[in-house]
Coordinates of C-alpha atoms and ligand atoms in Angstrom, one line a residue:
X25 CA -22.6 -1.2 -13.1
X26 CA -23.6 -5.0 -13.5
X27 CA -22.3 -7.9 -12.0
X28 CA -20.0 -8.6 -15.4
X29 CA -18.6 -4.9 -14.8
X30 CA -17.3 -5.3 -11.4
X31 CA -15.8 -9.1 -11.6
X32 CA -14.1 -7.5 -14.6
X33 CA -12.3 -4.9 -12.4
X34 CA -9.1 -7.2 -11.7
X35 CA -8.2 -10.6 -11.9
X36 CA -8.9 -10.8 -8.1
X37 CA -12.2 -9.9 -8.6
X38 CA -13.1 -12.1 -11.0
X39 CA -11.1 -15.2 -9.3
X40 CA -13.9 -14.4 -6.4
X41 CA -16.1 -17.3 -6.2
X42 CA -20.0 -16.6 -5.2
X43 CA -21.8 -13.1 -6.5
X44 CA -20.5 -9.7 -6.8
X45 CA -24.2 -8.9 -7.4
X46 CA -24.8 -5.2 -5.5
X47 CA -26.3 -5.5 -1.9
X48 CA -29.6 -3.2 -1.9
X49 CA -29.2 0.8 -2.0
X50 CA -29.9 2.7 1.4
X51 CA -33.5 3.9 1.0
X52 CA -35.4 6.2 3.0
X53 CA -33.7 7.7 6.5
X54 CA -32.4 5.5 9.7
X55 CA -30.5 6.4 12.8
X56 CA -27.6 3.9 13.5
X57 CA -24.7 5.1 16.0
X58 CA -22.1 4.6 13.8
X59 CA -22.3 5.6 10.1
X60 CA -19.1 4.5 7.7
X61 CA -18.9 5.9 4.5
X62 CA -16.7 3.3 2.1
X63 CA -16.7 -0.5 2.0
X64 CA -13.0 -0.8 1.5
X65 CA -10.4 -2.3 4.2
X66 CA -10.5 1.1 6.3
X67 CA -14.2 1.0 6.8
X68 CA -14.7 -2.4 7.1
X69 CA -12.3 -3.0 9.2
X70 CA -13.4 -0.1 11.7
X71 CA -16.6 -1.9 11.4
X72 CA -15.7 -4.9 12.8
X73 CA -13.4 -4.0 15.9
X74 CA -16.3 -1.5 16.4
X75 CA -18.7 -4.7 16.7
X76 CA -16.6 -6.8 18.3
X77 CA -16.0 -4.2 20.9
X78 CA -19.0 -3.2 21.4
X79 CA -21.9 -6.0 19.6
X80 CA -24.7 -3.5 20.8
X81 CA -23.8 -0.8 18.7
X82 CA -25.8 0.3 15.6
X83 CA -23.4 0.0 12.7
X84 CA -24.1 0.9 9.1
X85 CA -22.0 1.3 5.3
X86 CA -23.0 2.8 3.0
X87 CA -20.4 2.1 -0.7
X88 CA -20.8 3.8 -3.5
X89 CA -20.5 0.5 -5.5
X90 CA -19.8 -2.7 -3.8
X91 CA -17.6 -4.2 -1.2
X92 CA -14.0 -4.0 -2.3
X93 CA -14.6 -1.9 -5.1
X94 CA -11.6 0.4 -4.6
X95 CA -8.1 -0.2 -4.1
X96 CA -9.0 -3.1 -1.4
X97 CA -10.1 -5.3 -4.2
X98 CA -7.5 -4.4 -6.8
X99 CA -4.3 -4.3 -4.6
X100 CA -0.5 -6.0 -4.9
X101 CA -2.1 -8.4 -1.9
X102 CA 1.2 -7.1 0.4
X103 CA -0.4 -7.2 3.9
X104 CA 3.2 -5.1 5.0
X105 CA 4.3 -4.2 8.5
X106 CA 5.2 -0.5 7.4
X107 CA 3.5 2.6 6.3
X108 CA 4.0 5.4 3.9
X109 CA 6.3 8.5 5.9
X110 CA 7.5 6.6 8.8
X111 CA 10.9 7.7 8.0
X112 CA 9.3 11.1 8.6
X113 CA 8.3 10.2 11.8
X114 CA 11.0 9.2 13.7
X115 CA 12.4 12.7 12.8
X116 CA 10.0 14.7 14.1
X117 CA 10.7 16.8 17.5
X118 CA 9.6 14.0 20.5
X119 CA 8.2 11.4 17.8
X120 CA 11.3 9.0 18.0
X121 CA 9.3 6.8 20.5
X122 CA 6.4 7.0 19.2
X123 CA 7.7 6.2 15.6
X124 CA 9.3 3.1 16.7
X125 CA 6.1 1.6 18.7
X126 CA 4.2 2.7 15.3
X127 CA 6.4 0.5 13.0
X128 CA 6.2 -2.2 15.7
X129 CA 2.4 -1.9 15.9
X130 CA 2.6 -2.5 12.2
X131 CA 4.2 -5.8 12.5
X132 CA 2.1 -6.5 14.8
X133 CA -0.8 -6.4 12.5
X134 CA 0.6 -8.2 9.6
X135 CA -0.3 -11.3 12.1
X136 CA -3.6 -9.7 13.4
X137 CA -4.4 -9.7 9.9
X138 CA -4.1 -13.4 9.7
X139 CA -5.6 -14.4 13.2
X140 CA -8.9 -12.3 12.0
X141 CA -8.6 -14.2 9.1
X142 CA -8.4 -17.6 10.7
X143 CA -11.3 -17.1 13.3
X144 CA -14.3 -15.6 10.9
X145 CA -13.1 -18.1 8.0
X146 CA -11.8 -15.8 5.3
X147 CA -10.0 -17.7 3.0
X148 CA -7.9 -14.8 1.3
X149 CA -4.8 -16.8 0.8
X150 CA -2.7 -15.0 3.9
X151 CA 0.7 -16.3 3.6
X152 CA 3.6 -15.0 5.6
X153 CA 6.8 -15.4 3.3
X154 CA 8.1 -12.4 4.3
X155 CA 8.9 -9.0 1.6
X156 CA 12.6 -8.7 0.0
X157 CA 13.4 -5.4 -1.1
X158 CA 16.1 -6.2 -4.4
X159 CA 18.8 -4.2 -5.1
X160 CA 19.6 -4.2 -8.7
X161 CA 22.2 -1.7 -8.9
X162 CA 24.8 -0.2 -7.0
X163 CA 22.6 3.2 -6.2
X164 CA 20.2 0.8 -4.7
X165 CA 22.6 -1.4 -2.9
X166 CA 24.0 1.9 -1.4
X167 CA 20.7 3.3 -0.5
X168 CA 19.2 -0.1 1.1
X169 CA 21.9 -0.8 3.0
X170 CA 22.0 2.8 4.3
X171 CA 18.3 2.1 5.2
X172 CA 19.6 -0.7 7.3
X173 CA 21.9 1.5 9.5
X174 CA 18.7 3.6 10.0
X175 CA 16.7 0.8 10.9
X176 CA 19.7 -0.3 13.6
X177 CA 19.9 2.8 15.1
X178 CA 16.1 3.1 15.9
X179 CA 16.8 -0.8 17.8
X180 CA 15.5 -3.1 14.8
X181 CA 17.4 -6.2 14.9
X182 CA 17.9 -9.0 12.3
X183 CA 14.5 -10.1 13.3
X184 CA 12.9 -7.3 12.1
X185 CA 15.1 -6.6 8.8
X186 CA 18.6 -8.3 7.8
X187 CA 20.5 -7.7 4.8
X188 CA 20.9 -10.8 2.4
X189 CA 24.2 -11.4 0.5
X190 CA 23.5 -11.6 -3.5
X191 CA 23.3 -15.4 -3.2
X192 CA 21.5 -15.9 -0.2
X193 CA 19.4 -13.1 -2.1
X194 CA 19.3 -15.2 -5.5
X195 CA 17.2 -17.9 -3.5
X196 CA 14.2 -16.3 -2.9
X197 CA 14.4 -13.5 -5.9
X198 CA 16.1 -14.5 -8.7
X199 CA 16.3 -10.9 -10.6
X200 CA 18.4 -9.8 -12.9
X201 CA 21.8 -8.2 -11.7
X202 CA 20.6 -9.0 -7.8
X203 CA 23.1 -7.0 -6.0
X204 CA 21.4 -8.3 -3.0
X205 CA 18.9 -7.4 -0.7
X206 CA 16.5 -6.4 2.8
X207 CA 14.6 -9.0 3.8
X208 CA 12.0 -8.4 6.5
X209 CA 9.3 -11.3 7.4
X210 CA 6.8 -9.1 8.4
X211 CA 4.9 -9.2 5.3
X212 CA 1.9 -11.6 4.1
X213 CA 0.9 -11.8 0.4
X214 CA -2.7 -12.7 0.3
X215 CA -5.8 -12.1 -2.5
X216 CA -7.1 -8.9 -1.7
X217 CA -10.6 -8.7 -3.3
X218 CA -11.1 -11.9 -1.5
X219 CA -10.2 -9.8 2.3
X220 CA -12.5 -7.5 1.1
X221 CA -15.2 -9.5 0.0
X222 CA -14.5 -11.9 3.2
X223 CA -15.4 -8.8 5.2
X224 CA -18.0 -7.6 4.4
X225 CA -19.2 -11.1 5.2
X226 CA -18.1 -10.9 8.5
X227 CA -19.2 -7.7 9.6
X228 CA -22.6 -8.6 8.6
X229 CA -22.8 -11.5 10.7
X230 CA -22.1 -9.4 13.3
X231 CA -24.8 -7.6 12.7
X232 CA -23.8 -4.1 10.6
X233 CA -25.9 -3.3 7.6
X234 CA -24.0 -2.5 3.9
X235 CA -25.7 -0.4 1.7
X236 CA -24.6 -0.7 -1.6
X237 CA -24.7 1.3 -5.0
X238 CA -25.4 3.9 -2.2
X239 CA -23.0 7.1 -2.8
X240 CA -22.3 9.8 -0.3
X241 CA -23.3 12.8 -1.4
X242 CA -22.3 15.3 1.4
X243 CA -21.6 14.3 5.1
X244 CA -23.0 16.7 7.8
X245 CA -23.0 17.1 10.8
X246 CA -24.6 13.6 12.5
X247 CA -25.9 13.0 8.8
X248 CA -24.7 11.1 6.0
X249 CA -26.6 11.8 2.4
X250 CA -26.8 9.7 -0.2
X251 CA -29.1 9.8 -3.7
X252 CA -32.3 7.9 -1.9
X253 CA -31.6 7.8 2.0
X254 CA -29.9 9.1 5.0
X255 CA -27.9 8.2 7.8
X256 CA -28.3 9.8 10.6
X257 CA -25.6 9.1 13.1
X258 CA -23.2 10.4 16.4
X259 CA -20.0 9.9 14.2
X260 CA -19.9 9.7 10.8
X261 CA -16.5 8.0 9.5
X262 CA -15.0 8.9 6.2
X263 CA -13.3 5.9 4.6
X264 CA -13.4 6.7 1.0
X265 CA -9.8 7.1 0.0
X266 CA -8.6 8.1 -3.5
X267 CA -12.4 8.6 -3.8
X268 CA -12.8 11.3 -1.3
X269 CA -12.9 13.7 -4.0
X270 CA -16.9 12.5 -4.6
X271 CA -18.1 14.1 -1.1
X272 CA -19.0 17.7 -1.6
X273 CA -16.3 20.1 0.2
X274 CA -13.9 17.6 0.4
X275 CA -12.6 17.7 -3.1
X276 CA -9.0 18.8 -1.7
X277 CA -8.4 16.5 1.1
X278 CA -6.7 13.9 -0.8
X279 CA -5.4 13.1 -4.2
X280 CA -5.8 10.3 -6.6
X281 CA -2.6 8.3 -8.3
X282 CA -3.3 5.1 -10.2
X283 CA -1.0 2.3 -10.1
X284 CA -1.4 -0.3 -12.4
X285 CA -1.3 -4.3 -12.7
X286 CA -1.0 -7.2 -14.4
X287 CA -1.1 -11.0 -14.0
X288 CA 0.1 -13.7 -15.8
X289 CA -1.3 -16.6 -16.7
X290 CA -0.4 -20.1 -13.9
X291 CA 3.2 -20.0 -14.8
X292 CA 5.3 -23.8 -14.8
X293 CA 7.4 -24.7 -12.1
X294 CA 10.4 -24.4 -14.7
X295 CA 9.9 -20.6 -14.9
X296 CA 9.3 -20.1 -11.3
X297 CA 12.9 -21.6 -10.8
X298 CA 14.0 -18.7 -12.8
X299 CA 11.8 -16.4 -10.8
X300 CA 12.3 -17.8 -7.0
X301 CA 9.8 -16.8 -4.5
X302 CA 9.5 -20.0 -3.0
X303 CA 7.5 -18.8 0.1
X304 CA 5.3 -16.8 -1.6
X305 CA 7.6 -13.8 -0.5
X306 CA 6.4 -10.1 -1.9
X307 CA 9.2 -8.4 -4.2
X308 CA 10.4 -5.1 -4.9
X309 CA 12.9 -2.4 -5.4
X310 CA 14.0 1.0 -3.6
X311 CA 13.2 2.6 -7.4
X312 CA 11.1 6.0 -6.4
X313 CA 7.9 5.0 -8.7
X314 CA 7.9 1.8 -6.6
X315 CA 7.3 -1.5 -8.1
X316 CA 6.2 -4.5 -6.4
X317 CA 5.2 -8.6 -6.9
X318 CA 4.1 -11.2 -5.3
X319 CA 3.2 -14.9 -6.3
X320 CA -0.5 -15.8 -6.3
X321 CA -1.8 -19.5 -4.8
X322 CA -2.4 -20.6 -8.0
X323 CA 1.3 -19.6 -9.4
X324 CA 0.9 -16.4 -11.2
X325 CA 3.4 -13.4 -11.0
X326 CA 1.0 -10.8 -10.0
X327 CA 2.9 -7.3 -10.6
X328 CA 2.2 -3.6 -10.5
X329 CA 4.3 -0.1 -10.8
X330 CA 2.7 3.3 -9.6
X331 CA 1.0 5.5 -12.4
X332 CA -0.2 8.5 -13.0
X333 CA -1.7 11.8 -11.4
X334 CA -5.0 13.5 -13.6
X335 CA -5.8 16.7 -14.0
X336 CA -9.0 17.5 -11.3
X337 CA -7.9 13.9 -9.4
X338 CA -9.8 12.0 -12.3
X339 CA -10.1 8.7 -11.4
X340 CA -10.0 5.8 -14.3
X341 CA -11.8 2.4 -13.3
X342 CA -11.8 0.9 -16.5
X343 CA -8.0 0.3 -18.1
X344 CA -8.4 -0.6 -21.2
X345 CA -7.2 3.0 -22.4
X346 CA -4.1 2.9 -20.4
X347 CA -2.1 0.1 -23.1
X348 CA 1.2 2.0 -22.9
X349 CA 1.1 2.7 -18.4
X350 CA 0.6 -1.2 -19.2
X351 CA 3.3 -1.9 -21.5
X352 CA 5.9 0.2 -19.4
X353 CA 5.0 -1.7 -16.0
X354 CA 5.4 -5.4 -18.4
X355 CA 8.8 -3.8 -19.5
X356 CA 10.1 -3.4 -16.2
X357 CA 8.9 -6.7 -15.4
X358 CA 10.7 -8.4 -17.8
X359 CA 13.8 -6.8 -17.6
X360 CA 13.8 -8.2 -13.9
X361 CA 12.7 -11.2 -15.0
X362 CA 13.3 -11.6 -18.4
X363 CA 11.8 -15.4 -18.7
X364 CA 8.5 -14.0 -18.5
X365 CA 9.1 -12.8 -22.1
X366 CA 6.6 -14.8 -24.2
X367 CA 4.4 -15.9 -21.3
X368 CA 0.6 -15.2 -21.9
X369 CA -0.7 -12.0 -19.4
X370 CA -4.1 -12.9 -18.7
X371 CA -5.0 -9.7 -16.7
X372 CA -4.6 -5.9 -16.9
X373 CA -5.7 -3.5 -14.5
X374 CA -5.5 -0.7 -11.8
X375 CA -6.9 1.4 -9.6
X376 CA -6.5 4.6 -7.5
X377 CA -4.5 5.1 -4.2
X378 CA -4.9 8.1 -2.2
X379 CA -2.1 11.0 -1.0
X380 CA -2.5 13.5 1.2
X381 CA -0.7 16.4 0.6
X382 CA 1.9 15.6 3.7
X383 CA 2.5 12.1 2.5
X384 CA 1.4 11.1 6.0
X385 CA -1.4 8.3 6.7
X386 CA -3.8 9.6 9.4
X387 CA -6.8 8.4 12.0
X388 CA -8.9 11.2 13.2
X389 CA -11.9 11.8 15.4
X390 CA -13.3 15.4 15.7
X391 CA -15.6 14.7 18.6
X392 CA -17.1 18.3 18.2
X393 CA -18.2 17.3 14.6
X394 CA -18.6 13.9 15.2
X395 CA -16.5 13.3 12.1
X396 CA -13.9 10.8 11.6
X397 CA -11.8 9.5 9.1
X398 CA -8.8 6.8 8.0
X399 CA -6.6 7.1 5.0
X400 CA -4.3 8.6 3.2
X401 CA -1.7 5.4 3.3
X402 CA 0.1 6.1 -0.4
X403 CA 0.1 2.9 -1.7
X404 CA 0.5 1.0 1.6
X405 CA -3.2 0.6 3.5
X406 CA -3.2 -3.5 3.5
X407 CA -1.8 -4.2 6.9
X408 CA -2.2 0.0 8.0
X409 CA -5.8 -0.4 7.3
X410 CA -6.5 -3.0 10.3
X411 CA -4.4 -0.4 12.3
X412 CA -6.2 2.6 11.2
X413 CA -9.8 0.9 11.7
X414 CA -8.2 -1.0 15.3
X415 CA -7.4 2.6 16.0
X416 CA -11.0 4.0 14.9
X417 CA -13.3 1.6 16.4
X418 CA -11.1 2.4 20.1
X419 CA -11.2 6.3 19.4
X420 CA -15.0 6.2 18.9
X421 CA -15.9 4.1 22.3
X422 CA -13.7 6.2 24.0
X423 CA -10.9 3.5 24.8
X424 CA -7.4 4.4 26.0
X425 CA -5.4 2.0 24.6
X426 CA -1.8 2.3 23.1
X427 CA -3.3 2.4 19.9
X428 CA -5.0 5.7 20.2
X429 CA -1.0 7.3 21.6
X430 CA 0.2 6.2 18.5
X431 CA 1.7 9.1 16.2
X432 CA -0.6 7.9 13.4
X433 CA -3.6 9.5 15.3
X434 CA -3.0 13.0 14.4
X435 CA -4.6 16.1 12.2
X436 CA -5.8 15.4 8.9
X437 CA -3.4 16.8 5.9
X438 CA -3.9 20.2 4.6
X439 CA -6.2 20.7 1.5
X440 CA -4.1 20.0 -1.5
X441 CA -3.8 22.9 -3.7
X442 CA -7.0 24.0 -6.7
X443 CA -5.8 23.1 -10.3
X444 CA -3.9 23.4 -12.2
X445 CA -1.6 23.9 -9.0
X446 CA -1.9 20.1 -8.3
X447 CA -1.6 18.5 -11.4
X448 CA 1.6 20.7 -12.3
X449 CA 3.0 20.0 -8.6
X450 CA 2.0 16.0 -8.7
X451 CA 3.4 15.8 -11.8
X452 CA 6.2 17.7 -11.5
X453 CA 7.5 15.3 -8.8
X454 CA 6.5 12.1 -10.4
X455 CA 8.6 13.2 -13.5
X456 CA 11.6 14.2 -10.8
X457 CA 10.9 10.4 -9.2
X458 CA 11.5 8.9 -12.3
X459 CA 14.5 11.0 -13.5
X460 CA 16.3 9.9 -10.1
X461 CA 15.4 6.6 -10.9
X462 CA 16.8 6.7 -14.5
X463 CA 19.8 8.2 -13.3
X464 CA 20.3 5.2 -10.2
X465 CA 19.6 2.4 -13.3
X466 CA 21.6 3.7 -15.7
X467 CA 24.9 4.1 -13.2
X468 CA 25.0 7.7 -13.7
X469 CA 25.6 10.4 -10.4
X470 CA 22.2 11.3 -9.1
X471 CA 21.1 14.4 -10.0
X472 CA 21.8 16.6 -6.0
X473 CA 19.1 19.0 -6.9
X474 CA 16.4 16.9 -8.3
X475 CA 17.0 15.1 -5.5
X476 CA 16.9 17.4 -2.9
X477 CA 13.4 19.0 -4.5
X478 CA 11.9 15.4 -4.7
X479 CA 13.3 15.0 -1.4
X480 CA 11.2 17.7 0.0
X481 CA 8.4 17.1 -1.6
X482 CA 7.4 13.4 -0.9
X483 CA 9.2 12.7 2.6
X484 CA 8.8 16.5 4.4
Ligands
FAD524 C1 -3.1 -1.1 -7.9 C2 -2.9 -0.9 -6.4 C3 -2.0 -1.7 -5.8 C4 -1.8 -1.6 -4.4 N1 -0.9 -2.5 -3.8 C5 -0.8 -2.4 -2.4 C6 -0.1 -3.4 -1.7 O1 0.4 -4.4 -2.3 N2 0.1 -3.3 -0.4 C7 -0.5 -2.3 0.3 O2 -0.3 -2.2 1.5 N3 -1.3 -1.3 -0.3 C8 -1.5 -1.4 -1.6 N4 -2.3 -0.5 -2.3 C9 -3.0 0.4 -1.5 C10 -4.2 -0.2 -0.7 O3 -4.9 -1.1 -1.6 C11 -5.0 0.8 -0.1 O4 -4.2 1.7 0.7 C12 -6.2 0.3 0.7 O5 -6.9 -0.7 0.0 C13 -7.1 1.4 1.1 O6 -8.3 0.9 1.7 P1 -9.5 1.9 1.9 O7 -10.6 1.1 2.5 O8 -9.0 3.1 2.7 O9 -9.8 2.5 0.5 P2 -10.6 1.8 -0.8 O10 -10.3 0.3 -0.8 O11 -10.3 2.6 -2.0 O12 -12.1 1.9 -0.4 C14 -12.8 3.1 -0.5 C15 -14.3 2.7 -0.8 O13 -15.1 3.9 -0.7 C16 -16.1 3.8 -1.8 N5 -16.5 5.1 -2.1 C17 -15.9 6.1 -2.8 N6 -16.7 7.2 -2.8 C18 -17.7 7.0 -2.0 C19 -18.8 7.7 -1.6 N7 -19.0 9.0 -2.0 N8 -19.8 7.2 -0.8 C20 -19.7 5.9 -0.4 N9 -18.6 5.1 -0.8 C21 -17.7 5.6 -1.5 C22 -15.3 3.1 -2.9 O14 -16.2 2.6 -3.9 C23 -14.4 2.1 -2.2 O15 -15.0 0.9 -2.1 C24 -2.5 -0.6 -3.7 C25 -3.4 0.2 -4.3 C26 -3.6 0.0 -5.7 C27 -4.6 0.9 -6.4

């Protein structure tokens, strides 16, 4: 790809001042200690606490395209103090503890993400305004509020999430039929591509090498190939996400769903008095195919819904053909905010997230293969990333902190099943989500079954 092709990915990328140009490809064979396989948040981020640990240590990255190509570049910019399964868990036999010190290692980094920021001069617009989850109808009101009880019951207190009463609600999110809402403040909205890119920067001052344009091809043992060079290193960490599919034998490990975005053009202050969001606070709502905003610096609604699965975890960079995923994600939109009718969109786009087939985010280090790896976050990897590579960089030097007790260091996922086993399965469930959420919109009783089999599904 040229330069053109990757500022072109997302609005964030292109808003990214400086060159995207590639860094050069690994050529020829070198022995570092560490070798990281993806230049997203996950790797980069294990890269840095690795350095910063330990500045002696031979880091490199090798990234199939650039810095920030993936999701880390293309994201909804919610730097969230939560993570994908959680609710999952707390239920598990002896995991109660352990649960609630995960979720509060989570806030935890929302602001570690910030101080990072602050000291090595990233600019990516980090702005603590907190994340209000809207309810727009009574299912969701319900279902939010019962969320709350949960919360209480594990010892989260208003600090950590209160309810807000429809007008106290109506200030910061002025949706359509606002029922109300849950308001936590651990959430930052920042520019993602701009984390990434801000990164990569940073790790490089500190001494770890990027190889760009530089694919993994297969990852040994103490070896990591790529089309004109090799690593060759103790631990080898796999950070490749929705991409993980590219690595020969691990085609299974975790599969690819798109979510999609758009952004507006720099909207008046007139129609952000009919939007709210006057802290830059992130927006959503409880609906199963999850939606979520968030108000850039330079005042454009930035919003995204989760898309589709494709047959053999195809993975689209390019959206142009998706015009109708598009349309449906500016329909919902609008009908939240239906002043947004008749503003200009100025960018479209997407980009893959990765699920493993437990629907549970894991850190893992194999020390017999030397292998580790970070991932699997669902949809929510902007704050769990900086956990996950905190976690990494203290698993490989063999430190035995709190972070490494924490439930999220556990087993990789099982394989996820051959086609066309997956695509029927994936899809099966995402039509189910969507059903429910029809049937929550539109006032009517949920559906027990389809509930109970989505149920199953996604959260066990
Ligand atoms: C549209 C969208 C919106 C999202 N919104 C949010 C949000 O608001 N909040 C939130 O918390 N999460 C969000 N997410 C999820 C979040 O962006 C990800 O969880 C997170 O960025 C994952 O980071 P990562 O480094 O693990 O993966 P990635 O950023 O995907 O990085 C993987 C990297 O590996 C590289 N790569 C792939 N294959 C190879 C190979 N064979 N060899 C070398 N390199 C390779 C890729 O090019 C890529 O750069 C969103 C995701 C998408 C797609």
């Amino acid at each position: 790809m040229r330069e053109s092709d990757y500022r072109a990915q997302s609005f964030w990328h292109e808003s990214v001042p400086g060159s995207l140009a590639p860094r050069p490809s690994l050529a020829g064979e070198q022995t570092v200690d560490v070798a990281i396989v993806g230049a997203g948040y996950t790797g980069l981020w294990t890269a840095w606490y690795l350095a910063s640990l330990e500045p002696g240590l031979r880091i490199a990255i090798v990234e199939a395209e650039i810095a920030g190509f993936g999701a880390s570049g293309r994201n909804g910019g919610w730097c969230l103090g939560s993570l994908a399964g959680l609710e999952v868990v707390y239920g598990e036999p002896g995991a109660r503890e352990g649960g609630i010190a995960l979720q509060r290692a989570l806030f935890e980094t929302v602001d570690e993400v910030g101080r990072v920021c602050e000291r090595e001069g990233i600019d990516c617009h980090w702005r603590k305004g907190g994340s209000v989850t809207v309810a727009s109808v009574e299912a969701h009101r319900r279902g939010l509020l019962e969320e709350l009880d949960e919360l209480r019951a594990l010892g989260f207190g208003e600090e950590d999430y209160r309810w807000l009463e429809p007008e106290a609600c109506r200030a910061l999110v002025r949706s359509q039929g606002n029922l109300g809402g849950l308001f936590t403040p651990h959430c930052a909205a920042l520019q993602p591509a701009l984390l990434a890119r801000g990164l990569a920067e940073a790790v490089e001052r500190r001494g770890v090498r990027i190889y760009e344009c530089s694919p993994a091809l297969a990852l040994e043992r103490g070896c990591v190939t790529t089309p004109n060079g090799r690593l060759r290193a103790e631990t080898v960490v796999r950070a490749t996400e929705a991409y993980t599919k590219t690595i020969r034998g691990h085609a299974r490990a975790l599969a690819p769903l798109h979510s999609l975005m758009f952004a507006t053009e720099p909207l008046p202050e007139a129609v952000w008095k009919e939007i709210g969001l006057p802290n830059r606070e992130t927006f959503g709502d409880p609906r199963r195919m999850v939606i979520y905003g968030q108000r850039t610096l330079d005042d454009r609604l930035a919003f995204g819904a989760r898309g589709a699965y494709y047959f053999g975890s195809r993975i689209f960079d390019r959206f142009s053909e998706h015009a109708q995923a598009h349309r449906v994600v500016q329909e919902i939109a609008e009908s939240l905010f239906p002043v947004l009718r008749g503003q200009r969109i100025s960018h479209r786009w997407g980009g893959a997230l990765a699920v493993p087939r437990n629907w549970r985010p894991t850190v893992s280090l194999d020390r017999q293969s030397g292998l580790a790896t970070g991932g699997g976050y669902v949809g929510e990897g902007v704050a769990a990333a900086n956990l996950a590579g905190r976690t990494l960089a203290d698993l490989i030097t063999e430190r035995d902190s709190e972070r490494v007790k924490l439930p999220l260091v556990r087993q990789p996922a099982p394989a996820w099943e051959p086609e066309p086993l997956r695509w029927l399965g994936i899809t099966g469930v995402r039509h189910l989500g969507e059903s429910l959420d029809r049937a929550d919109l539109t006032g009517r009783p949920r559906p027990r079954l389809r509930g109970a089999i989505f149920d199953f599904f996604v959260r066990k």
